[in-house]
mmCIF file of N, CA and C in Angstrom:
data_model
loop_
_atom_site.group_PDB
_atom_site.id
_atom_site.type_symbol
_atom_site.label_atom_id
_atom_site.label_comp_id
_atom_site.label_asym_id
_atom_site.label_seq_id
_atom_site.Cartn_x
_atom_site.Cartn_y
_atom_site.Cartn_z
ATOM 1 N N ALA A 1 97.988 124.898 126.078
ATOM 2 C CA ALA A 1 97.180 124.998 125.093
ATOM 3 C C ALA A 1 97.125 123.540 124.302
ATOM 4 N N PHE A 2 95.816 123.487 124.035
ATOM 5 C CA PHE A 2 95.631 121.934 123.381
ATOM 6 C C PHE A 2 95.154 121.997 121.904
ATOM 7 N N SER A 3 95.909 121.259 120.978
ATOM 8 C CA SER A 3 95.455 121.301 119.633
ATOM 9 C C SER A 3 94.707 119.928 119.296
ATOM 10 N N LYS A 4 93.594 120.154 118.626
ATOM 11 C CA LYS A 4 92.733 118.900 118.414
ATOM 12 C C LYS A 4 93.281 118.321 117.037
ATOM 13 N N GLU A 5 92.739 117.123 116.644
ATOM 14 C CA GLU A 5 93.159 116.315 115.638
ATOM 15 C C GLU A 5 92.426 117.171 114.418
ATOM 16 N N TYR A 6 93.418 117.653 113.534
ATOM 17 C CA TYR A 6 92.752 118.611 112.272
ATOM 18 C C TYR A 6 92.132 117.684 111.465
ATOM 19 N N ALA A 7 92.550 116.432 111.241
ATOM 20 C CA ALA A 7 92.051 115.500 110.195
ATOM 21 C C ALA A 7 90.369 115.369 110.297
ATOM 22 N N ARG A 8 89.976 115.434 111.610
ATOM 23 C CA ARG A 8 88.528 115.242 111.865
ATOM 24 C C ARG A 8 87.786 116.332 111.286
ATOM 25 N N LYS A 9 88.301 117.681 111.555
ATOM 26 C CA LYS A 9 87.581 118.869 111.050
ATOM 27 C C LYS A 9 87.468 118.776 109.646
ATOM 28 N N TYR A 10 88.650 118.466 108.983
ATOM 29 C CA TYR A 10 88.902 118.509 107.441
ATOM 30 C C TYR A 10 87.739 117.500 106.737
ATOM 31 N N LEU A 11 87.773 116.133 107.507
ATOM 32 C CA LEU A 11 87.278 115.188 106.912
ATOM 33 C C LEU A 11 85.510 115.274 107.103
ATOM 34 N N TYR A 12 85.202 115.757 108.374
ATOM 35 C CA TYR A 12 83.789 116.150 108.508
ATOM 36 C C TYR A 12 83.129 117.129 107.373
ATOM 37 N N SER A 13 84.192 118.004 106.938
ATOM 38 C CA SER A 13 83.664 119.027 105.959
ATOM 39 C C SER A 13 83.813 118.594 104.489
ATOM 40 N N LEU A 14 84.376 117.518 104.427
ATOM 41 C CA LEU A 14 84.549 116.894 102.985
ATOM 42 C C LEU A 14 83.404 116.290 102.479
ATOM 43 N N ASN A 15 82.754 116.614 101.409
ATOM 44 C CA ASN A 15 81.511 115.960 100.849
ATOM 45 C C ASN A 15 81.805 114.690 99.919
ATOM 46 N N ARG A 16 82.923 114.114 100.078
ATOM 47 C CA ARG A 16 83.278 113.017 99.374
ATOM 48 C C ARG A 16 84.275 111.997 100.126
ATOM 49 N N ASP A 17 84.698 110.893 99.612
ATOM 50 C CA ASP A 17 85.628 110.239 100.191
ATOM 51 C C ASP A 17 86.945 110.917 100.057
ATOM 52 N N TYR A 18 87.788 110.750 101.070
ATOM 53 C CA TYR A 18 89.080 111.262 101.051
ATOM 54 C C TYR A 18 89.993 110.402 100.124
ATOM 55 N N ASN A 19 91.122 110.966 99.508
ATOM 56 C CA ASN A 19 92.159 110.388 98.698
ATOM 57 C C ASN A 19 93.499 110.804 99.287
ATOM 58 N N GLN A 20 94.616 110.243 98.693
ATOM 59 C CA GLN A 20 95.902 110.513 99.158
ATOM 60 C C GLN A 20 96.231 112.029 99.159
ATOM 61 N N SER A 21 95.926 112.681 98.179
ATOM 62 C CA SER A 21 96.105 114.139 98.174
ATOM 63 C C SER A 21 95.616 114.893 99.300
ATOM 64 N N ASP A 22 94.462 114.417 99.914
ATOM 65 C CA ASP A 22 93.941 115.159 101.041
ATOM 66 C C ASP A 22 94.863 115.009 102.236
ATOM 67 N N LEU A 23 95.488 113.928 102.146
ATOM 68 C CA LEU A 23 96.607 113.761 103.451
ATOM 69 C C LEU A 23 97.505 114.768 103.383
ATOM 70 N N LEU A 24 97.957 115.473 102.385
ATOM 71 C CA LEU A 24 98.895 116.376 102.474
ATOM 72 C C LEU A 24 98.158 117.832 102.981
ATOM 73 N N LYS A 25 97.081 118.140 102.465
ATOM 74 C CA LYS A 25 96.126 119.149 102.891
ATOM 75 C C LYS A 25 95.821 119.164 104.576
ATOM 76 N N ILE A 26 95.684 117.820 105.047
ATOM 77 C CA ILE A 26 95.611 117.591 106.443
ATOM 78 C C ILE A 26 96.814 117.804 107.117
ATOM 79 N N ALA A 27 97.838 117.340 106.552
ATOM 80 C CA ALA A 27 99.140 117.681 107.257
ATOM 81 C C ALA A 27 99.454 119.020 107.229
ATOM 82 N N LYS A 28 99.275 119.757 106.312
ATOM 83 C CA LYS A 28 99.501 121.238 106.347
ATOM 84 C C LYS A 28 98.469 121.749 107.523
ATOM 85 N N GLY A 29 97.301 121.501 107.573
ATOM 86 C CA GLY A 29 96.440 122.105 108.538
ATOM 87 C C GLY A 29 96.791 121.589 109.952
ATOM 88 N N GLN A 30 97.277 120.406 110.037
ATOM 89 C CA GLN A 30 97.624 119.869 111.310
ATOM 90 C C GLN A 30 98.961 120.504 111.888
ATOM 91 N N LEU A 31 99.930 120.865 111.033
ATOM 92 C CA LEU A 31 101.046 121.693 111.309
ATOM 93 C C LEU A 31 100.783 123.078 111.701
ATOM 94 N N GLN A 32 99.862 123.729 111.057
ATOM 95 C CA GLN A 32 99.452 124.936 111.626
ATOM 96 C C GLN A 32 98.705 125.032 112.937
ATOM 97 N N ALA A 33 97.843 123.952 112.892
ATOM 98 C CA ALA A 33 97.080 123.954 114.380
ATOM 99 C C ALA A 33 97.977 123.721 115.411
ATOM 100 N N GLU A 34 99.132 123.041 115.298
ATOM 101 C CA GLU A 34 100.054 122.809 116.312
ATOM 102 C C GLU A 34 100.911 123.892 116.729
ATOM 103 N N LYS A 35 100.997 125.045 116.031
ATOM 104 C CA LYS A 35 101.684 126.279 116.402
ATOM 105 C C LYS A 35 101.332 126.716 117.845
ATOM 106 N N ASN A 36 102.523 126.949 118.737
ATOM 107 C CA ASN A 36 102.247 127.447 120.033
ATOM 108 C C ASN A 36 101.283 126.498 120.928
ATOM 109 N N LYS A 37 101.226 125.297 120.645
ATOM 110 C CA LYS A 37 100.517 124.403 121.373
ATOM 111 C C LYS A 37 101.516 123.442 122.258
ATOM 112 N N GLN A 38 101.045 122.980 123.365
ATOM 113 C CA GLN A 38 101.774 122.196 124.180
ATOM 114 C C GLN A 38 101.183 120.758 124.282
ATOM 115 N N LEU A 39 99.928 120.571 123.977
ATOM 116 C CA LEU A 39 99.474 119.192 124.016
ATOM 117 C C LEU A 39 98.729 119.222 122.500
ATOM 118 N N ILE A 40 99.212 118.086 122.077
ATOM 119 C CA ILE A 40 98.709 117.793 120.630
ATOM 120 C C ILE A 40 98.055 116.336 120.561
ATOM 121 N N ASP A 41 96.730 116.352 119.916
ATOM 122 C CA ASP A 41 96.033 114.985 119.835
ATOM 123 C C ASP A 41 96.757 114.095 118.941
ATOM 124 N N THR A 42 97.265 114.546 117.867
ATOM 125 C CA THR A 42 97.898 113.868 116.846
ATOM 126 C C THR A 42 98.897 114.609 116.129
ATOM 127 N N ASP A 43 99.701 114.131 115.238
ATOM 128 C CA ASP A 43 100.666 114.881 114.376
ATOM 129 C C ASP A 43 101.004 114.238 113.132
ATOM 130 N N LEU A 44 102.081 114.733 112.457
ATOM 131 C CA LEU A 44 102.349 114.303 111.101
ATOM 132 C C LEU A 44 102.744 112.910 111.059
ATOM 133 N N ILE A 45 103.353 112.454 112.166
ATOM 134 C CA ILE A 45 103.679 110.881 112.123
ATOM 135 C C ILE A 45 102.516 110.007 111.963
ATOM 136 N N THR A 46 101.369 110.326 112.500
ATOM 137 C CA THR A 46 100.095 109.599 112.247
ATOM 138 C C THR A 46 99.888 109.720 110.819
ATOM 139 N N ILE A 47 99.778 110.861 110.143
ATOM 140 C CA ILE A 47 99.482 110.938 108.682
ATOM 141 C C ILE A 47 100.525 110.178 107.922
ATOM 142 N N LYS A 48 101.787 110.130 108.279
ATOM 143 C CA LYS A 48 102.712 109.386 107.577
ATOM 144 C C LYS A 48 102.376 107.815 107.541
ATOM 145 N N ILE A 49 102.117 107.356 108.924
ATOM 146 C CA ILE A 49 101.951 105.974 108.903
ATOM 147 C C ILE A 49 100.736 105.572 108.276
ATOM 148 N N TRP A 50 99.673 106.442 108.302
ATOM 149 C CA TRP A 50 98.472 106.022 107.680
ATOM 150 C C TRP A 50 98.602 106.125 106.102
ATOM 151 N N SER A 51 99.326 106.947 105.665
ATOM 152 C CA SER A 51 99.471 107.178 104.172
ATOM 153 C C SER A 51 100.394 105.925 103.706
ATOM 154 N N ASN A 52 101.437 105.534 104.507
ATOM 155 C CA ASN A 52 102.220 104.493 103.934
ATOM 156 C C ASN A 52 101.456 103.174 104.271
ATOM 157 N N TYR A 53 100.507 102.938 105.145
ATOM 158 C CA TYR A 53 99.715 101.782 105.298
ATOM 159 C C TYR A 53 98.520 101.673 104.257
ATOM 160 N N LYS A 54 97.968 102.697 104.048
ATOM 161 C CA LYS A 54 96.794 102.747 103.109
ATOM 162 C C LYS A 54 97.215 102.864 101.513
ATOM 163 N N TYR A 55 98.270 103.783 101.379
ATOM 164 C CA TYR A 55 98.577 104.020 99.995
ATOM 165 C C TYR A 55 100.020 103.401 99.480
ATOM 166 N N GLY A 56 100.767 102.977 100.495
ATOM 167 C CA GLY A 56 102.066 102.441 100.072
ATOM 168 C C GLY A 56 103.186 103.491 100.070
ATOM 169 N N ASN A 57 102.910 104.722 100.279
ATOM 170 C CA ASN A 57 103.872 105.834 100.345
ATOM 171 C C ASN A 57 103.396 106.941 100.894
ATOM 172 N N CYS A 58 104.138 107.915 101.085
ATOM 173 C CA CYS A 58 103.923 109.349 101.920
ATOM 174 C C CYS A 58 104.354 110.496 101.177
ATOM 175 N N ASP A 59 103.743 111.561 101.088
ATOM 176 C CA ASP A 59 104.294 112.784 100.453
ATOM 177 C C ASP A 59 105.547 113.210 100.992
ATOM 178 N N ASN A 60 106.484 113.669 100.174
ATOM 179 C CA ASN A 60 107.898 114.122 100.738
ATOM 180 C C ASN A 60 107.623 115.310 101.637
ATOM 181 N N TRP A 61 106.866 116.139 101.289
ATOM 182 C CA TRP A 61 106.549 117.470 102.290
ATOM 183 C C TRP A 61 106.466 116.860 103.612
ATOM 184 N N ILE A 62 105.451 115.836 103.865
ATOM 185 C CA ILE A 62 105.154 115.306 105.084
ATOM 186 C C ILE A 62 106.534 114.876 105.896
ATOM 187 N N LEU A 63 107.202 114.017 105.044
ATOM 188 C CA LEU A 63 108.580 113.381 105.472
ATOM 189 C C LEU A 63 109.680 114.438 105.781
ATOM 190 N N GLU A 64 109.558 115.487 105.089
ATOM 191 C CA GLU A 64 110.633 116.664 105.432
ATOM 192 C C GLU A 64 110.270 117.411 106.693
ATOM 193 N N GLN A 65 108.856 117.637 107.064
ATOM 194 C CA GLN A 65 108.385 118.238 108.278
ATOM 195 C C GLN A 65 108.645 117.326 109.464
ATOM 196 N N ILE A 66 108.429 116.111 109.272
ATOM 197 C CA ILE A 66 108.744 115.216 110.471
ATOM 198 C C ILE A 66 110.263 115.287 110.750
ATOM 199 N N LYS A 67 111.161 115.161 109.706
ATOM 200 C CA LYS A 67 112.526 115.119 109.936
ATOM 201 C C LYS A 67 112.960 116.469 110.660
ATOM 202 N N LYS A 68 112.390 117.733 110.416
ATOM 203 C CA LYS A 68 112.554 118.902 111.016
ATOM 204 C C LYS A 68 112.204 118.834 112.463
ATOM 205 N N GLN A 69 111.130 118.121 112.756
ATOM 206 C CA GLN A 69 110.689 118.143 114.177
ATOM 207 C C GLN A 69 111.536 117.088 114.885
ATOM 208 N N THR A 70 112.512 116.352 114.441
ATOM 209 C CA THR A 70 113.196 115.536 115.357
ATOM 210 C C THR A 70 114.252 116.420 116.312
ATOM 211 N N ILE A 71 114.393 117.662 115.911
ATOM 212 C CA ILE A 71 115.160 118.670 116.932
ATOM 213 C C ILE A 71 114.393 118.935 118.086
ATOM 214 N N GLU A 72 113.018 119.015 118.009
ATOM 215 C CA GLU A 72 112.223 119.210 119.075
ATOM 216 C C GLU A 72 112.260 118.246 120.248
ATOM 217 N N LYS A 73 112.109 118.535 121.455
ATOM 218 C CA LYS A 73 111.899 117.850 122.645
ATOM 219 C C LYS A 73 110.502 117.388 122.682
ATOM 220 N N ARG A 74 110.069 116.057 122.103
ATOM 221 C CA ARG A 74 108.707 115.761 121.860
ATOM 222 C C ARG A 74 108.539 114.337 122.842
ATOM 223 N N PHE A 75 107.441 114.381 123.386
ATOM 224 C CA PHE A 75 106.947 113.221 124.438
ATOM 225 C C PHE A 75 105.629 112.701 123.827
ATOM 226 N N TYR A 76 105.597 111.561 123.668
ATOM 227 C CA TYR A 76 104.346 110.965 123.039
ATOM 228 C C TYR A 76 103.734 110.008 124.121
ATOM 229 N N LEU A 77 102.371 109.916 124.160
ATOM 230 C CA LEU A 77 101.635 109.051 124.781
ATOM 231 C C LEU A 77 101.014 108.137 123.777
ATOM 232 N N LEU A 78 101.469 106.976 123.670
ATOM 233 C CA LEU A 78 101.194 105.932 122.663
ATOM 234 C C LEU A 78 100.209 105.016 123.138
ATOM 235 N N CYS A 79 98.891 105.020 122.617
ATOM 236 C CA CYS A 79 97.696 104.229 123.288
ATOM 237 C C CYS A 79 97.854 102.854 122.607
ATOM 238 N N LYS A 80 98.004 101.767 123.545
ATOM 239 C CA LYS A 80 97.885 100.375 122.974
ATOM 240 C C LYS A 80 96.531 99.982 122.725
ATOM 241 N N PRO A 81 96.132 99.335 121.584
ATOM 242 C CA PRO A 81 94.964 98.994 121.205
ATOM 243 C C PRO A 81 94.430 97.897 122.001
ATOM 244 N N ASP A 82 94.271 97.839 123.408
ATOM 245 C CA ASP A 82 93.993 96.742 124.173
ATOM 246 C C ASP A 82 92.635 96.967 124.625
ATOM 247 N N ILE A 83 91.884 97.987 124.235
ATOM 248 C CA ILE A 83 90.598 98.366 124.585
ATOM 249 C C ILE A 83 89.464 97.798 123.484
ATOM 250 N N LYS A 84 88.298 97.889 123.749
ATOM 251 C CA LYS A 84 87.150 97.499 122.693
ATOM 252 C C LYS A 84 87.251 98.620 121.693
ATOM 253 N N TRP A 85 87.205 98.312 120.400
ATOM 254 C CA TRP A 85 87.035 99.041 119.266
ATOM 255 C C TRP A 85 85.834 99.899 119.332
ATOM 256 N N GLU A 86 85.633 101.105 119.390
ATOM 257 C CA GLU A 86 84.517 102.027 119.133
ATOM 258 C C GLU A 86 84.408 102.535 117.792
ATOM 259 N N GLU A 87 83.064 102.096 117.432
ATOM 260 C CA GLU A 87 82.738 102.716 115.831
ATOM 261 C C GLU A 87 82.764 104.130 115.927
ATOM 262 N N ASP A 88 83.091 104.679 114.871
ATOM 263 C CA ASP A 88 83.332 106.013 114.554
ATOM 264 C C ASP A 88 83.387 106.370 113.025
ATOM 265 N N GLN A 89 82.480 107.250 112.612
ATOM 266 C CA GLN A 89 82.352 107.196 111.075
ATOM 267 C C GLN A 89 83.874 107.510 110.332
ATOM 268 N N LEU A 90 84.554 108.003 111.129
ATOM 269 C CA LEU A 90 86.077 108.239 110.466
ATOM 270 C C LEU A 90 87.035 107.183 110.659
ATOM 271 N N ARG A 91 86.746 106.201 111.545
ATOM 272 C CA ARG A 91 87.673 105.351 111.853
ATOM 273 C C ARG A 91 87.713 104.067 110.771
ATOM 274 N N GLU A 92 88.576 103.734 110.298
ATOM 275 C CA GLU A 92 88.464 102.639 109.118
ATOM 276 C C GLU A 92 89.200 101.214 109.451
ATOM 277 N N ASN A 93 89.872 101.127 110.613
ATOM 278 C CA ASN A 93 90.668 99.827 110.721
ATOM 279 C C ASN A 93 90.360 99.236 112.143
ATOM 280 N N SER A 94 89.356 98.335 112.147
ATOM 281 C CA SER A 94 89.129 97.684 113.495
ATOM 282 C C SER A 94 89.933 96.453 113.578
ATOM 283 N N ILE A 95 90.509 96.023 112.405
ATOM 284 C CA ILE A 95 91.207 94.540 112.327
ATOM 285 C C ILE A 95 92.727 94.556 112.716
ATOM 286 N N ASN A 96 93.402 95.542 111.997
ATOM 287 C CA ASN A 96 94.904 95.456 112.289
ATOM 288 C C ASN A 96 95.377 96.648 113.249
ATOM 289 N N ARG A 97 94.687 96.690 114.320
ATOM 290 C CA ARG A 97 94.999 97.778 115.276
ATOM 291 C C ARG A 97 96.480 97.586 115.954
ATOM 292 N N MET A 98 96.658 96.309 116.347
ATOM 293 C CA MET A 98 98.133 96.018 116.800
ATOM 294 C C MET A 98 99.172 96.147 115.660
ATOM 295 N N ASP A 99 98.889 95.877 114.514
ATOM 296 C CA ASP A 99 99.932 96.260 113.479
ATOM 297 C C ASP A 99 100.282 97.597 113.413
ATOM 298 N N LEU A 100 99.222 98.527 113.408
ATOM 299 C CA LEU A 100 99.444 99.874 113.349
ATOM 300 C C LEU A 100 100.218 100.345 114.712
ATOM 301 N N PHE A 101 99.998 99.886 115.794
ATOM 302 C CA PHE A 101 100.559 100.358 117.082
ATOM 303 C C PHE A 101 102.069 100.091 117.077
ATOM 304 N N GLU A 102 102.354 98.833 116.401
ATOM 305 C CA GLU A 102 103.797 98.317 116.267
ATOM 306 C C GLU A 102 104.671 99.279 115.270
ATOM 307 N N LEU A 103 103.681 99.856 114.342
ATOM 308 C CA LEU A 103 104.427 100.819 113.318
ATOM 309 C C LEU A 103 104.710 102.132 114.071
ATOM 310 N N TYR A 104 103.719 102.743 115.040
ATOM 311 C CA TYR A 104 103.852 103.790 115.666
ATOM 312 C C TYR A 104 105.071 103.729 116.641
ATOM 313 N N LYS A 105 105.194 102.625 117.214
ATOM 314 C CA LYS A 105 106.274 102.460 118.257
ATOM 315 C C LYS A 105 107.657 102.467 117.526
ATOM 316 N N LYS A 106 107.619 101.725 116.384
ATOM 317 C CA LYS A 106 108.880 101.524 115.693
ATOM 318 C C LYS A 106 109.268 103.015 115.054
ATOM 319 N N GLU A 107 108.265 103.792 114.667
ATOM 320 C CA GLU A 107 108.625 105.072 114.130
ATOM 321 C C GLU A 107 109.061 106.007 115.260
ATOM 322 N N LEU A 108 108.419 105.968 116.400
ATOM 323 C CA LEU A 108 108.811 106.867 117.489
ATOM 324 C C LEU A 108 110.375 106.493 117.920
ATOM 325 N N LYS A 109 110.666 105.239 117.956
ATOM 326 C CA LYS A 109 111.963 104.635 118.328
ATOM 327 C C LYS A 109 113.024 105.234 117.336
ATOM 328 N N ASN A 110 112.665 105.048 115.960
ATOM 329 C CA ASN A 110 113.564 105.571 114.900
ATOM 330 C C ASN A 110 113.924 106.943 114.946
ATOM 331 N N LEU A 111 112.834 107.861 115.232
ATOM 332 C CA LEU A 111 113.045 109.266 115.425
ATOM 333 C C LEU A 111 113.614 109.745 116.829
ATOM 334 N N ARG A 112 113.814 108.720 117.673
ATOM 335 C CA ARG A 112 114.260 109.033 118.985
ATOM 336 C C ARG A 112 113.473 109.883 119.781
ATOM 337 N N HIS A 113 112.131 109.870 119.637
ATOM 338 C CA HIS A 113 111.256 110.604 120.556
ATOM 339 C C HIS A 113 111.013 109.717 121.778
ATOM 340 N N ASP A 114 110.870 110.554 122.927
ATOM 341 C CA ASP A 114 110.370 109.799 124.110
ATOM 342 C C ASP A 114 108.852 109.499 124.059
ATOM 343 N N TYR A 115 108.580 108.445 124.629
ATOM 344 C CA TYR A 115 107.136 108.016 124.680
ATOM 345 C C TYR A 115 106.939 106.997 125.949
ATOM 346 N N TYR A 116 105.546 106.932 126.083
ATOM 347 C CA TYR A 116 105.151 105.958 127.202
ATOM 348 C C TYR A 116 103.861 105.357 126.714
ATOM 349 N N ILE A 117 103.776 104.040 126.746
ATOM 350 C CA ILE A 117 102.462 103.338 126.304
ATOM 351 C C ILE A 117 101.467 103.285 127.379
ATOM 352 N N ILE A 118 100.397 103.785 126.976
ATOM 353 C CA ILE A 118 99.100 103.835 127.868
ATOM 354 C C ILE A 118 98.334 102.581 127.518
ATOM 355 N N LYS A 119 98.002 101.931 128.456
ATOM 356 C CA LYS A 119 97.187 100.559 128.243
ATOM 357 C C LYS A 119 95.996 100.712 129.472
ATOM 358 N N GLY A 120 95.101 99.740 129.088
ATOM 359 C CA GLY A 120 94.139 99.398 130.219
ATOM 360 C C GLY A 120 92.919 100.491 129.949
ATOM 361 N N ASP A 121 92.026 100.370 130.738
ATOM 362 C CA ASP A 121 90.761 101.063 130.667
ATOM 363 C C ASP A 121 90.848 102.515 131.138
ATOM 364 N N ASP A 122 91.628 102.739 132.147
ATOM 365 C CA ASP A 122 91.617 104.071 132.869
ATOM 366 C C ASP A 122 92.885 104.998 132.266
ATOM 367 N N ARG A 123 92.824 105.204 131.098
ATOM 368 C CA ARG A 123 93.779 105.931 130.187
ATOM 369 C C ARG A 123 94.268 107.169 130.706
ATOM 370 N N ILE A 124 93.390 108.043 131.167
ATOM 371 C CA ILE A 124 93.681 109.254 131.590
ATOM 372 C C ILE A 124 94.507 109.384 132.943
ATOM 373 N N ASP A 125 94.002 108.654 133.862
ATOM 374 C CA ASP A 125 94.661 108.532 135.147
ATOM 375 C C ASP A 125 96.054 107.859 134.973
ATOM 376 N N ASN A 126 95.911 106.973 134.077
ATOM 377 C CA ASN A 126 97.339 105.957 133.776
ATOM 378 C C ASN A 126 98.223 106.938 133.043
ATOM 379 N N ALA A 127 97.878 107.840 132.247
ATOM 380 C CA ALA A 127 98.814 108.770 131.543
ATOM 381 C C ALA A 127 99.393 109.921 132.564
ATOM 382 N N ILE A 128 98.563 110.277 133.427
ATOM 383 C CA ILE A 128 98.923 111.431 134.340
ATOM 384 C C ILE A 128 99.920 110.780 135.452
ATOM 385 N N SER A 129 99.426 109.721 135.976
ATOM 386 C CA SER A 129 100.326 109.225 137.170
ATOM 387 C C SER A 129 101.578 108.603 136.441
ATOM 388 N N ASN A 130 101.637 107.988 135.412
ATOM 389 C CA ASN A 130 102.882 107.596 134.865
ATOM 390 C C ASN A 130 103.848 108.420 134.393
ATOM 391 N N THR A 131 103.301 109.489 133.548
ATOM 392 C CA THR A 131 104.011 110.565 133.200
ATOM 393 C C THR A 131 104.685 111.491 134.147
ATOM 394 N N LEU A 132 103.901 111.721 135.252
ATOM 395 C CA LEU A 132 104.480 112.392 136.411
ATOM 396 C C LEU A 132 105.492 111.782 137.200
ATOM 397 N N SER A 133 105.299 110.315 137.234
ATOM 398 C CA SER A 133 106.399 109.551 138.149
ATOM 399 C C SER A 133 107.537 109.523 137.339
ATOM 400 N N GLN A 134 107.600 109.751 136.190
ATOM 401 C CA GLN A 134 108.782 109.689 135.310
ATOM 402 C C GLN A 134 109.163 111.025 134.925
ATOM 403 N N ASN A 135 108.834 111.967 135.551
ATOM 404 C CA ASN A 135 109.243 113.413 135.480
ATOM 405 C C ASN A 135 109.075 113.862 134.112
ATOM 406 N N PHE A 136 108.015 113.337 133.312
ATOM 407 C CA PHE A 136 107.326 113.952 132.210
ATOM 408 C C PHE A 136 106.228 114.818 132.621
ATOM 409 N N PHE A 137 106.063 116.042 132.014
ATOM 410 C CA PHE A 137 104.921 116.936 132.363
ATOM 411 C C PHE A 137 104.177 116.982 131.018
ATOM 412 N N ILE A 138 102.754 116.643 131.146
ATOM 413 C CA ILE A 138 101.997 116.871 130.137
ATOM 414 C C ILE A 138 101.145 118.006 130.311
#
């Protein structure tokens, strides 16, 4: 079962610019959307990194939930920003993509989650072949 990115649903229904308090609502919705799912498009780590990047801090509830998830066996496909930026009304940062990528990588290492970096144009094939060859199942 697959869980989509809850933030998109939330932000599309919002009739104003989002603020930091919306990130907590998004985090709670995302956590609920993840229940009983095996594939998740995004998770609370994304919200933490973006909150720290944009606002300089992150809500403690989000940090506590991420800490609880460290006991889970999680595997991440981390996409390197080595392809052309695609405009999207919800995307905000076309400039510092590599900086954010490094923050994600550092966070996954600190949390001791397994991950594989996906790069290049053929991302789906790259993800499938490399995760299967390393005995990770997606």
